[in-house]
Amino acid sequence: MFQSFDSTVDPSVGSARCAALRQELARLGLDGFLVPRGDAHQGEYVPPADSRLEWLTGFAGSAGMAVVLAEEAAIFVDGRYTIQVCEQVDTSVFAPMHLIETPPTEWLEGVLKPGHRLGFDPMLHTVAATRRLQKACAAAGAELVAVAANPVDTVWTDRPEPPLGAVTRHPEAFAGELAKAKIARIAAEVGRAHADALVMTQPDAIAWLFNIRGSDVPHVPLPLSFAVLGADETARIFIDGRKLSNAVRDDLSELADIHEPAELLPALAALGKTGARVMLDPDWAGAALETAITGAGGSIVEGPDPVVRAKAVKNAAELEGARQAHLRDGAAFAAFLAWFDTAIAAGPLDEITVAERLEAFRADTGKLKDISFDTISAAGPNAAICHYRVDRRSNLTIPADSLFLIDSGAQYEDGTTDITRTIAVGDVAEEARRHFTLVLKGHIGIATARFPTGTSGAQIDALARLPLWQAGLDFDHGTGHGVGSYLSVHEGPQRLAKTGHVPLQPGMIVSNEPGYYRTDGYGIRIENLEIVTPAREIAGGDRPMLGFETLTLAPIDRRLVVLELLSPVERDWLNAYHRRVLAEIGPLVSEEVRGWLEQATAPL
């Protein structure tokens, strides 16, 4: 099994570890220290060796930051984790704060005193974030101090070793483009930006550029690494050589010079000494990288990493791979749903059993590389925690007459999947069915959207929320995120969210996942993946419009639909979607599962 259900969360650790950190800060002459959740790559996926926030506080969410001062400490999380943080953290040690309502910079301005020295690790904070922190410190008369060695690492005596996941080549049949062609394409972008070189810090972008994959973090085939790409098409990759077999090293050396990670900062300083103009993304690159370049005499060309957007627009091979992966995954998921309905009728099930069975159905395809994230298998009130992760302590038996939410995905070599379904268990209360139907209406609003070129995810996000807004309801997460091609299940730059300002382009893949969460009651989410389709004419219209092609193929629970809340158009969409599910998945499943599928997709 790919998912472990052993909990590493222990709220009781916070007091002693915070005290040890404070003692080290006093030795260093610091009045406080910032502990972000991210590592030097600033990404969502962090190996155990870099999970400093979790080690210090017990918080296991995917975003957040702690601030430890001599007399007080706080932990900042967004709306997804307001419940979770109180369960995982000793709140008598770390005061929970809402990351959006009270940003850390605003809080620091209020608590720092003139002359205070606030420490930070410049590899773990982006250029842009560091500027905001410097401004907050200056407003309070305090000083932001970069440290050469992270004091958390000093007091973390049993810190795990850095990962050494083996690097593999990603075949051209799945990549759809040779790495040399990608390098030439991106190098031209660097030149057009009037830069001499590009610093790459995001491992998924590096994996895409060089057509490699790795295994350094759970569930995402990332090779943790940095790279520098010259406008002249020369490339350097900074990666632990122990991850490379002789064959992979030989192949990779034809594309780039290979260096150890410790050589990155000296290499950037050497670039700076030549007066080079170096391109980096201030929202992703650690502040230490900028300092190395400018401190040696170079200059920075700020801008988004051009690889990120190129990677987001899937080519024909990647799109076909995604379709094949979703057919395979849909058949496995249909078999799982059929099993669930039979098993829950026969007797009680718990969250872990269900997650394990779903993983087994995917493994039976013979193509599963890994799950794409820890399965959210959530019964009753646990489903109200958006990013709930079941463990052996939290594991609930699924209650009768309730909602069960399962959010899961798979990594196949030809594509990455992500699907959420909310399932009826017994007789579900009318209020919950009504909320489910409002979420479904928002989901259909996205799936059927047509929009002009240049439309951003922020403009589309409201379509998913409108039925909920009209009922005085909302949800505290984005409506959708980008998805990689056998890479990250959460990929930028595109997203359907209030902050999604990147225009959608044909070939991008996004999730469509509105939800609703009743604290201590239940959670609802319906998620499919969608491909942005090329602009097409609409009869009688003035201009072509982009749209969405739904990738995910699995029944949406008809038992939870309040039919009178759906418009005729929405009902027709659901019936048409279910006809497609039966037509495309039906031939791939057993006769028994097909019988269940015919009932699950019967027209309303």
Coordinates of C-alpha atoms in Angstrom, one line a residue:
M1 CA 0.0 0.0 0.0
F2 CA 1.2 3.5 -0.9
Q3 CA -0.6 5.3 2.0
S4 CA 0.4 5.0 5.6
F5 CA -2.3 5.5 8.2
D6 CA 0.1 5.8 11.1
S7 CA -0.2 9.3 12.6
T8 CA 2.9 11.4 13.1
V9 CA 0.8 14.2 14.6
D10 CA 1.4 14.8 18.3
P11 CA 0.2 18.2 19.8
S12 CA 2.1 17.5 23.0
V13 CA 5.5 18.0 21.3
G14 CA 5.0 21.7 20.7
S15 CA 5.9 23.0 24.2
A16 CA 9.3 21.2 24.6
R17 CA 10.3 21.8 21.0
C18 CA 9.3 25.5 21.1
A19 CA 11.3 25.9 24.4
A20 CA 14.4 24.2 22.8
L21 CA 14.1 26.6 19.8
R22 CA 13.8 29.6 22.0
Q23 CA 17.0 28.6 23.9
E24 CA 18.9 28.3 20.6
L25 CA 17.5 31.7 19.4
A26 CA 18.8 33.3 22.6
R27 CA 22.2 31.8 22.0
L28 CA 22.2 33.3 18.5
G29 CA 21.1 36.7 19.7
L30 CA 17.7 36.5 18.0
D31 CA 14.4 37.6 19.4
G32 CA 12.3 35.4 17.1
F33 CA 12.3 33.1 14.1
L34 CA 10.1 32.2 11.2
V35 CA 9.2 28.6 10.5
P36 CA 7.4 28.2 7.1
R37 CA 5.9 24.9 5.9
G38 CA 7.8 24.9 2.6
D39 CA 11.3 23.8 1.8
A40 CA 13.9 25.5 -0.5
H41 CA 11.7 24.7 -3.5
Q42 CA 8.7 26.5 -2.0
G43 CA 6.4 23.8 -3.1
E44 CA 3.5 21.9 -1.6
Y45 CA 5.4 18.6 -1.5
V46 CA 8.0 18.5 1.3
P47 CA 10.1 15.5 2.3
P48 CA 10.3 14.5 5.9
A49 CA 13.7 16.0 6.3
D50 CA 12.3 19.4 5.5
S51 CA 9.0 19.2 7.4
R52 CA 10.1 21.7 10.0
L53 CA 6.7 23.2 10.7
E54 CA 5.2 19.8 11.4
W55 CA 8.1 18.7 13.6
L56 CA 7.9 21.9 15.6
T57 CA 4.2 22.3 16.0
G58 CA 2.5 19.0 15.0
F59 CA 0.6 20.7 12.2
A60 CA 0.5 18.5 9.1
G61 CA -1.4 20.7 6.6
S62 CA 0.1 21.7 3.2
A63 CA 0.4 25.4 3.9
G64 CA 1.2 27.6 6.9
M65 CA 3.9 29.3 9.0
A66 CA 4.8 29.6 12.6
V67 CA 6.4 32.6 14.3
V68 CA 8.3 31.9 17.5
L69 CA 9.2 34.9 19.7
A70 CA 10.7 34.9 23.2
E71 CA 7.3 35.3 24.9
E72 CA 4.7 34.3 22.4
A73 CA 4.2 32.1 19.3
A74 CA 1.6 31.9 16.6
I75 CA 0.8 29.5 13.7
F76 CA -0.9 30.9 10.6
V77 CA -3.1 28.8 8.4
D78 CA -5.8 29.5 5.7
G79 CA -9.5 28.6 5.8
R80 CA -8.9 25.0 4.8
Y81 CA -7.1 24.3 8.1
T82 CA -8.9 26.3 10.8
I83 CA -10.4 23.1 12.3
Q84 CA -7.3 20.9 11.7
V85 CA -4.8 23.3 13.3
C86 CA -6.8 23.2 16.6
E87 CA -6.7 19.4 16.6
Q88 CA -3.0 19.0 15.8
V89 CA -1.3 21.9 17.6
D90 CA -1.0 22.8 21.3
T91 CA -2.8 26.1 21.0
S92 CA -1.6 27.1 24.5
V93 CA 1.9 27.3 22.9
F94 CA 1.0 28.4 19.3
A95 CA -1.9 30.7 18.9
P96 CA -3.9 29.8 15.7
M97 CA -4.2 32.7 13.3
H98 CA -6.1 33.0 10.0
L99 CA -3.5 33.5 7.3
I100 CA -5.8 35.7 5.2
E101 CA -7.6 37.7 7.9
T102 CA -4.4 38.4 9.9
P103 CA -1.4 37.9 7.7
P104 CA 1.9 37.2 9.5
T105 CA 3.3 40.6 8.4
E106 CA 0.4 42.4 10.0
W107 CA 0.8 40.4 13.2
L108 CA 4.5 41.0 13.3
E109 CA 4.0 44.8 13.0
G110 CA 1.9 44.7 16.1
V111 CA 4.1 42.5 18.3
L112 CA 7.7 43.2 17.3
K113 CA 9.5 45.9 19.4
P114 CA 12.1 48.4 18.3
G115 CA 15.5 46.7 18.2
H116 CA 14.2 43.2 17.9
R117 CA 16.1 40.8 15.6
L118 CA 13.8 38.4 13.8
G119 CA 15.6 35.5 12.2
F120 CA 14.7 33.7 8.9
D121 CA 16.3 31.1 6.6
P122 CA 16.7 32.9 3.3
M123 CA 16.4 29.6 1.3
L124 CA 12.9 29.0 2.7
H125 CA 11.4 32.4 2.0
T126 CA 10.8 33.7 -1.5
V127 CA 12.2 37.0 -2.7
A128 CA 8.7 38.6 -2.6
A129 CA 7.8 37.2 0.8
T130 CA 11.1 38.5 2.2
R131 CA 10.4 42.0 1.0
R132 CA 7.1 42.0 2.8
L133 CA 8.7 40.7 5.9
Q134 CA 11.4 43.4 5.7
K135 CA 8.8 46.1 5.4
A136 CA 6.9 44.7 8.4
C137 CA 10.0 44.6 10.5
A138 CA 11.0 48.1 9.5
A139 CA 7.6 49.4 10.4
A140 CA 8.1 48.0 13.9
G141 CA 11.7 49.3 14.2
A142 CA 12.9 45.7 14.1
E143 CA 15.5 43.9 11.9
L144 CA 15.0 40.9 9.7
V145 CA 18.1 38.8 10.0
A146 CA 19.2 36.0 7.5
V147 CA 20.7 33.0 9.2
A148 CA 23.4 30.8 7.6
A149 CA 22.2 27.7 9.5
N150 CA 18.6 27.0 10.4
P151 CA 18.2 26.9 14.2
V152 CA 15.3 24.4 13.9
D153 CA 17.7 21.9 12.3
T154 CA 20.1 22.5 15.2
V155 CA 17.5 21.4 17.8
W156 CA 16.0 18.7 15.6
T157 CA 18.3 16.0 16.8
D158 CA 16.6 13.1 15.0
R159 CA 16.0 14.8 11.8
P160 CA 15.6 12.4 8.8
E161 CA 18.2 12.2 6.1
P162 CA 17.4 14.0 2.8
P163 CA 15.7 11.8 0.2
L164 CA 17.6 9.9 -2.4
G165 CA 14.8 8.8 -4.7
A166 CA 16.0 7.3 -8.0
V167 CA 15.7 9.4 -11.1
T168 CA 14.1 7.8 -14.2
R169 CA 13.7 9.0 -17.8
H170 CA 10.1 9.9 -18.9
P171 CA 9.5 8.4 -22.3
E172 CA 8.9 10.6 -25.3
A173 CA 5.8 8.6 -26.1
F174 CA 4.3 10.1 -22.9
A175 CA 6.2 13.4 -22.9
G176 CA 5.3 14.2 -26.5
E177 CA 8.4 16.4 -27.0
L178 CA 12.1 15.8 -26.8
A179 CA 13.9 17.5 -23.9
K180 CA 16.3 19.2 -26.4
A181 CA 13.4 20.8 -28.1
K182 CA 12.0 22.0 -24.8
I183 CA 15.3 23.5 -23.8
A184 CA 15.6 25.3 -27.1
R185 CA 12.0 26.7 -26.7
I186 CA 12.5 27.9 -23.2
A187 CA 16.0 29.3 -23.9
A188 CA 14.4 31.5 -26.6
E189 CA 11.9 32.7 -24.0
V190 CA 14.8 33.6 -21.7
G191 CA 16.5 35.6 -24.5
R192 CA 13.3 37.4 -25.3
A193 CA 13.1 38.5 -21.6
H194 CA 16.6 40.1 -22.2
A195 CA 18.1 37.7 -19.6
D196 CA 21.3 35.7 -19.9
A197 CA 20.1 32.8 -17.8
L198 CA 17.1 31.4 -15.9
V199 CA 17.2 30.0 -12.4
M200 CA 14.7 27.2 -12.0
T201 CA 13.7 26.2 -8.4
Q202 CA 10.5 24.1 -8.9
P203 CA 11.2 20.4 -9.3
D204 CA 8.2 19.7 -11.4
A205 CA 9.3 22.3 -13.9
I206 CA 12.8 20.7 -14.0
A207 CA 11.3 17.3 -14.4
W208 CA 9.2 18.4 -17.3
L209 CA 12.1 20.3 -19.0
F210 CA 14.5 17.4 -18.9
N211 CA 11.9 14.6 -19.3
I212 CA 12.8 13.0 -16.0
R213 CA 10.9 11.8 -13.0
G214 CA 11.9 11.0 -9.4
S215 CA 10.7 9.8 -6.1
D216 CA 11.9 12.2 -3.5
V217 CA 8.5 13.1 -2.0
P218 CA 5.4 11.0 -1.3
H219 CA 3.0 10.4 -4.3
V220 CA 4.5 12.9 -6.7
P221 CA 7.4 11.7 -9.0
L222 CA 9.6 14.7 -8.3
P223 CA 13.4 14.8 -8.4
L224 CA 14.3 17.5 -5.9
S225 CA 16.8 19.7 -7.8
F226 CA 17.6 23.2 -9.1
A227 CA 18.6 24.1 -12.6
V228 CA 20.1 27.1 -14.5
L229 CA 19.3 27.4 -18.2
G230 CA 21.2 29.8 -20.4
A231 CA 19.7 31.8 -23.2
D232 CA 22.4 30.1 -25.3
E233 CA 20.7 26.7 -24.5
T234 CA 23.4 25.6 -22.1
A235 CA 22.0 24.0 -19.0
R236 CA 23.1 23.0 -15.5
I237 CA 21.2 20.8 -13.1
F238 CA 22.0 20.7 -9.4
I239 CA 21.0 17.3 -8.0
D240 CA 22.4 14.8 -5.6
G241 CA 24.4 12.4 -7.8
R242 CA 23.4 9.4 -5.8
K243 CA 19.9 9.6 -7.3
L244 CA 21.3 8.9 -10.8
S245 CA 22.1 5.5 -12.3
N246 CA 24.9 5.3 -14.8
A247 CA 22.4 5.1 -17.6
V248 CA 20.4 8.1 -16.4
R249 CA 23.5 10.1 -15.8
D250 CA 24.7 9.4 -19.3
D251 CA 21.4 10.5 -20.8
L252 CA 21.1 13.6 -18.6
S253 CA 24.7 14.7 -19.2
E254 CA 23.8 15.1 -22.9
L255 CA 21.3 17.8 -21.9
A256 CA 23.0 19.5 -19.0
D257 CA 26.1 19.7 -16.8
I258 CA 25.4 17.9 -13.6
H259 CA 26.4 19.4 -10.2
E260 CA 25.7 18.8 -6.6
P261 CA 23.1 21.0 -4.8
A262 CA 25.7 22.6 -2.6
E263 CA 27.3 24.1 -5.7
L264 CA 24.2 26.2 -6.6
L265 CA 24.9 29.3 -4.6
P266 CA 28.6 29.5 -5.7
A267 CA 27.4 29.0 -9.3
L268 CA 25.0 31.9 -9.0
A269 CA 27.6 34.1 -7.5
A270 CA 30.0 33.2 -10.4
L271 CA 27.2 34.2 -12.8
G272 CA 26.8 37.5 -10.9
K273 CA 30.5 38.2 -11.2
T274 CA 30.2 38.2 -15.0
G275 CA 27.5 40.9 -14.7
A276 CA 24.9 38.5 -16.0
R277 CA 21.2 39.3 -16.1
V278 CA 19.6 36.4 -14.4
M279 CA 15.8 35.6 -14.6
L280 CA 14.0 34.4 -11.5
D281 CA 10.5 34.3 -10.2
P282 CA 10.3 36.4 -7.0
D283 CA 7.2 34.4 -5.9
W284 CA 9.1 31.1 -6.0
A285 CA 12.8 31.7 -5.8
G286 CA 14.4 31.8 -2.3
A287 CA 15.8 35.1 -1.2
A288 CA 19.3 33.5 -0.9
L289 CA 19.4 33.0 -4.6
E290 CA 18.8 36.7 -5.4
T291 CA 21.4 37.7 -2.8
A292 CA 24.0 35.3 -4.3
I293 CA 23.5 36.9 -7.8
T294 CA 23.2 40.6 -6.8
G295 CA 25.9 40.4 -4.1
A296 CA 28.4 39.4 -6.7
G297 CA 27.5 42.1 -9.2
G298 CA 24.8 40.5 -11.3
S299 CA 21.2 41.8 -11.8
I300 CA 17.8 40.2 -11.6
V301 CA 15.2 40.0 -14.4
E302 CA 12.0 39.3 -12.4
G303 CA 9.3 37.3 -14.0
P304 CA 7.4 34.0 -13.9
D305 CA 9.4 30.9 -14.8
P306 CA 8.5 30.4 -18.5
V307 CA 8.6 26.6 -18.0
V308 CA 5.6 26.7 -15.7
R309 CA 3.2 28.0 -18.3
A310 CA 4.7 25.8 -21.1
K311 CA 4.3 22.8 -18.9
A312 CA 0.6 23.7 -18.1
V313 CA -0.4 23.6 -21.7
K314 CA -0.5 19.9 -22.5
N315 CA 0.5 18.7 -26.0
A316 CA -1.4 16.0 -28.0
A317 CA 0.5 13.1 -26.5
E318 CA 0.0 14.3 -22.9
L319 CA -3.7 14.9 -23.5
E320 CA -4.2 11.5 -25.0
G321 CA -2.3 10.0 -22.1
A322 CA -4.6 11.9 -19.7
R323 CA -7.7 10.5 -21.5
Q324 CA -6.3 6.9 -21.3
A325 CA -5.4 7.3 -17.7
H326 CA -8.9 8.5 -16.8
L327 CA -10.6 5.6 -18.7
R328 CA -8.4 3.2 -16.7
D329 CA -9.0 5.0 -13.5
G330 CA -12.8 5.4 -14.1
A331 CA -13.1 1.6 -14.5
A332 CA -11.3 1.1 -11.2
F333 CA -13.4 3.7 -9.5
A334 CA -16.6 2.2 -10.8
A335 CA -15.6 -1.2 -9.4
F336 CA -14.8 0.5 -6.1
L337 CA -18.2 2.3 -6.0
A338 CA -20.0 -1.0 -6.7
W339 CA -18.0 -2.7 -4.0
F340 CA -18.8 0.2 -1.6
D341 CA -22.6 0.0 -2.1
T342 CA -22.6 -3.8 -1.5
A343 CA -20.2 -3.7 1.4
I344 CA -21.8 -0.9 3.3
A345 CA -25.2 -2.6 3.0
A346 CA -23.7 -5.8 4.5
G347 CA -22.2 -4.2 7.6
P348 CA -20.1 -1.3 9.0
L349 CA -17.1 0.1 7.1
D350 CA -14.4 2.4 8.4
E351 CA -12.5 5.1 6.6
I352 CA -9.2 3.2 6.4
T353 CA -10.8 0.1 5.0
V354 CA -12.4 2.1 2.3
A355 CA -9.2 3.9 1.3
E356 CA -7.3 0.6 1.2
R357 CA -9.9 -1.0 -1.0
L358 CA -9.9 1.9 -3.5
E359 CA -6.1 1.7 -3.7
A360 CA -6.4 -2.0 -4.3
F361 CA -8.8 -1.5 -7.2
R362 CA -6.4 0.9 -8.8
A363 CA -3.5 -1.4 -8.3
D364 CA -5.4 -4.1 -10.0
T365 CA -5.1 -2.1 -13.3
G366 CA -1.4 -3.2 -13.3
K367 CA -0.5 0.4 -14.3
L368 CA -0.6 2.2 -11.0
K369 CA 2.7 3.9 -10.1
D370 CA 1.4 5.5 -6.9
I371 CA -1.6 7.3 -5.6
S372 CA -1.4 11.0 -6.4
F373 CA -2.0 12.2 -2.8
D374 CA -3.1 10.7 0.5
T375 CA -6.8 9.7 0.0
I376 CA -9.3 11.8 1.9
S377 CA -11.6 9.1 3.1
A378 CA -14.0 11.1 5.3
A379 CA -17.1 10.0 7.2
G380 CA -19.6 12.3 8.8
P381 CA -18.0 15.2 10.6
N382 CA -14.5 14.4 9.3
A383 CA -15.6 15.3 5.8
A384 CA -16.2 18.9 7.1
I385 CA -12.4 19.1 7.3
C386 CA -11.5 20.0 3.7
H387 CA -8.0 18.3 3.7
Y388 CA -8.7 15.6 6.3
R389 CA -6.3 12.7 6.4
V390 CA -7.4 9.6 8.1
D391 CA -5.1 7.9 10.5
R392 CA -5.5 5.1 13.0
R393 CA -6.5 7.5 15.8
S394 CA -9.0 9.4 13.8
N395 CA -10.5 6.5 11.8
L396 CA -14.3 6.6 12.0
T397 CA -16.8 3.9 11.3
I398 CA -19.1 5.3 8.6
P399 CA -22.4 6.1 10.3
A400 CA -25.8 5.0 9.0
D401 CA -27.9 7.6 7.1
S402 CA -25.0 9.9 6.4
L403 CA -22.7 11.3 3.7
F404 CA -19.4 9.8 2.9
L405 CA -16.8 11.8 1.0
I406 CA -13.8 10.3 -0.8
D407 CA -11.2 12.5 -2.6
S408 CA -8.5 10.5 -4.3
G409 CA -6.2 10.2 -7.3
A410 CA -3.7 8.0 -9.1
Q411 CA -0.3 8.4 -10.8
Y412 CA 0.0 6.5 -14.0
E413 CA 2.9 7.0 -16.4
D414 CA 0.5 8.4 -19.0
G415 CA -1.4 10.7 -16.7
T416 CA -2.4 11.9 -13.2
T417 CA -6.0 11.7 -11.9
D418 CA -7.9 13.4 -9.1
I419 CA -11.6 12.7 -8.3
T420 CA -14.0 13.4 -5.5
R421 CA -17.3 11.8 -4.9
T422 CA -19.8 12.3 -2.1
I423 CA -21.8 9.1 -1.5
A424 CA -25.2 8.5 0.2
V425 CA -25.1 6.0 3.0
G426 CA -28.7 5.0 3.9
D427 CA -31.4 7.7 4.1
V428 CA -29.7 11.1 4.0
A429 CA -31.4 14.1 5.5
E430 CA -33.2 16.5 3.2
E431 CA -30.9 19.4 4.1
A432 CA -27.8 17.5 3.2
R433 CA -29.4 16.5 -0.2
R434 CA -30.3 20.1 -0.8
H435 CA -26.7 21.2 -0.2
F436 CA -25.4 18.4 -2.4
T437 CA -27.6 19.6 -5.2
L438 CA -26.5 23.2 -4.9
V439 CA -22.9 22.0 -5.1
L440 CA -23.8 19.9 -8.2
K441 CA -25.4 23.0 -9.8
G442 CA -22.1 24.8 -9.3
H443 CA -20.2 21.9 -10.7
I444 CA -22.4 21.8 -13.8
G445 CA -22.0 25.6 -14.2
I446 CA -18.2 25.1 -14.6
A447 CA -18.5 22.0 -16.8
T448 CA -20.8 23.8 -19.3
A449 CA -19.1 27.2 -19.2
R450 CA -18.2 28.9 -22.5
F451 CA -15.8 31.9 -22.3
P452 CA -13.7 34.1 -24.5
T453 CA -9.9 33.9 -24.9
G454 CA -8.2 35.8 -22.1
T455 CA -10.7 34.7 -19.4
S456 CA -9.0 33.9 -16.1
G457 CA -9.9 31.4 -13.5
A458 CA -11.0 34.1 -11.1
Q459 CA -13.7 35.1 -13.6
I460 CA -15.0 31.6 -13.9
D461 CA -14.8 30.7 -10.2
A462 CA -18.0 32.5 -9.3
L463 CA -20.0 30.2 -11.6
A464 CA -19.4 27.4 -9.1
R465 CA -20.3 29.5 -6.1
L466 CA -23.4 31.3 -7.4
P467 CA -26.0 28.6 -6.4
L468 CA -24.4 28.5 -2.9
W469 CA -24.2 32.2 -2.6
Q470 CA -27.9 32.5 -3.4
A471 CA -28.6 30.3 -0.4
G472 CA -26.2 32.2 1.8
L473 CA -23.5 29.5 1.6
D474 CA -19.9 29.3 0.3
F475 CA -16.7 27.2 0.6
D476 CA -13.2 28.3 1.7
H477 CA -11.0 26.8 -1.0
G478 CA -10.5 27.4 -4.7
T479 CA -12.9 25.8 -7.2
G480 CA -10.1 24.2 -9.2
H481 CA -6.3 23.7 -9.6
G482 CA -4.1 22.7 -12.5
V483 CA -3.0 19.1 -12.8
G484 CA 0.3 17.8 -14.2
S485 CA 1.1 15.0 -16.6
Y486 CA 2.5 12.2 -14.4
L487 CA 3.6 15.1 -12.2
S488 CA 2.0 17.2 -9.5
V489 CA -1.7 16.8 -8.9
H490 CA -1.7 20.5 -7.9
E491 CA -0.1 22.5 -10.7
G492 CA 0.1 26.1 -11.6
P493 CA -0.1 28.7 -12.9
Q494 CA -3.8 28.2 -13.8
R495 CA -6.5 27.9 -11.1
L496 CA -10.2 28.4 -10.7
A497 CA -10.2 30.6 -7.6
K498 CA -10.8 34.1 -6.5
T499 CA -7.0 34.6 -6.9
G500 CA -6.7 32.8 -10.2
H501 CA -5.6 35.6 -12.5
V502 CA -3.8 33.6 -15.2
P503 CA -5.8 33.3 -18.5
L504 CA -6.9 29.8 -19.3
Q505 CA -5.5 28.3 -22.5
P506 CA -6.5 25.3 -24.6
G507 CA -4.6 22.2 -23.4
M508 CA -4.6 23.2 -19.7
I509 CA -6.1 20.7 -17.3
V510 CA -8.0 22.0 -14.3
S511 CA -10.1 20.5 -11.6
N512 CA -13.8 21.4 -11.1
E513 CA -14.5 20.8 -7.4
P514 CA -17.0 23.1 -5.6
G515 CA -18.0 21.9 -2.1
Y516 CA -19.9 22.7 1.0
Y517 CA -18.8 22.0 4.6
R518 CA -21.0 21.9 7.7
T519 CA -18.7 22.0 10.8
D520 CA -19.2 18.9 13.0
G521 CA -21.8 17.7 10.5
Y522 CA -20.8 16.7 7.0
G523 CA -18.8 17.7 3.9
I524 CA -19.7 17.7 0.3
R525 CA -17.5 17.9 -2.8
I526 CA -17.9 16.9 -6.4
E527 CA -14.7 16.9 -8.5
N528 CA -13.9 16.1 -12.1
L529 CA -10.9 17.1 -14.1
E530 CA -11.5 19.2 -17.2
I531 CA -9.4 20.0 -20.3
V532 CA -9.7 23.6 -21.6
T533 CA -10.8 23.2 -25.2
P534 CA -9.9 25.4 -28.2
A535 CA -12.2 28.3 -29.1
R536 CA -15.2 27.2 -31.2
E537 CA -18.0 29.1 -32.9
I538 CA -21.4 29.3 -31.2
A539 CA -24.4 29.4 -33.6
G540 CA -25.5 33.0 -33.8
G541 CA -22.5 34.3 -31.8
D542 CA -20.0 37.0 -32.6
R543 CA -16.8 35.2 -31.5
P544 CA -15.4 31.8 -30.8
M545 CA -15.5 30.6 -27.2
L546 CA -13.3 28.3 -25.2
G547 CA -14.9 25.6 -23.1
F548 CA -14.2 22.4 -21.1
E549 CA -13.9 18.7 -22.0
T550 CA -14.6 16.5 -18.9
L551 CA -11.9 13.9 -18.4
T552 CA -13.2 12.2 -15.3
L553 CA -15.7 9.4 -15.8
A554 CA -17.5 8.1 -12.8
P555 CA -21.1 8.3 -11.6
I556 CA -22.3 11.2 -9.5
D557 CA -24.6 9.9 -6.8
R558 CA -28.2 10.3 -8.2
R559 CA -29.7 9.4 -4.7
L560 CA -28.5 12.7 -3.4
V561 CA -30.0 14.9 -6.1
V562 CA -33.1 17.0 -5.3
L563 CA -34.5 17.0 -8.8
E564 CA -36.7 20.0 -8.5
L565 CA -33.6 22.2 -7.7
L566 CA -32.1 21.3 -11.1
S567 CA -33.1 23.2 -14.2
P568 CA -34.0 21.2 -17.3
V569 CA -30.5 22.1 -18.8
E570 CA -28.7 20.9 -15.6
R571 CA -30.7 17.7 -15.5
D572 CA -29.9 17.0 -19.2
W573 CA -26.2 17.6 -18.5
L574 CA -26.2 15.1 -15.7
N575 CA -28.1 12.5 -17.8
A576 CA -25.8 13.0 -20.8
Y577 CA -22.7 12.7 -18.5
H578 CA -24.0 9.5 -17.1
R579 CA -24.7 8.1 -20.6
R580 CA -21.1 8.9 -21.5
V581 CA -19.8 7.2 -18.3
L582 CA -21.8 4.0 -19.1
A583 CA -20.7 4.0 -22.8
E584 CA -17.0 4.5 -22.1
I585 CA -16.5 2.7 -18.8
G586 CA -19.1 0.0 -19.2
P587 CA -17.1 -2.1 -21.6
L588 CA -14.0 -2.0 -19.3
V589 CA -15.6 -3.5 -16.2
S590 CA -16.9 -6.9 -15.1
E591 CA -20.5 -8.0 -15.8
E592 CA -21.4 -7.5 -12.1
V593 CA -20.0 -4.0 -12.0
R594 CA -21.7 -3.1 -15.3
G595 CA -25.0 -4.1 -13.8
W596 CA -24.4 -1.7 -10.9
L597 CA -23.2 1.0 -13.3
E598 CA -26.3 0.8 -15.4
Q599 CA -28.4 1.5 -12.3
A600 CA -26.0 4.3 -11.1
T601 CA -26.2 6.1 -14.4
A602 CA -29.9 5.6 -15.1
P603 CA -31.5 8.9 -16.3
L604 CA -33.2 11.2 -13.9

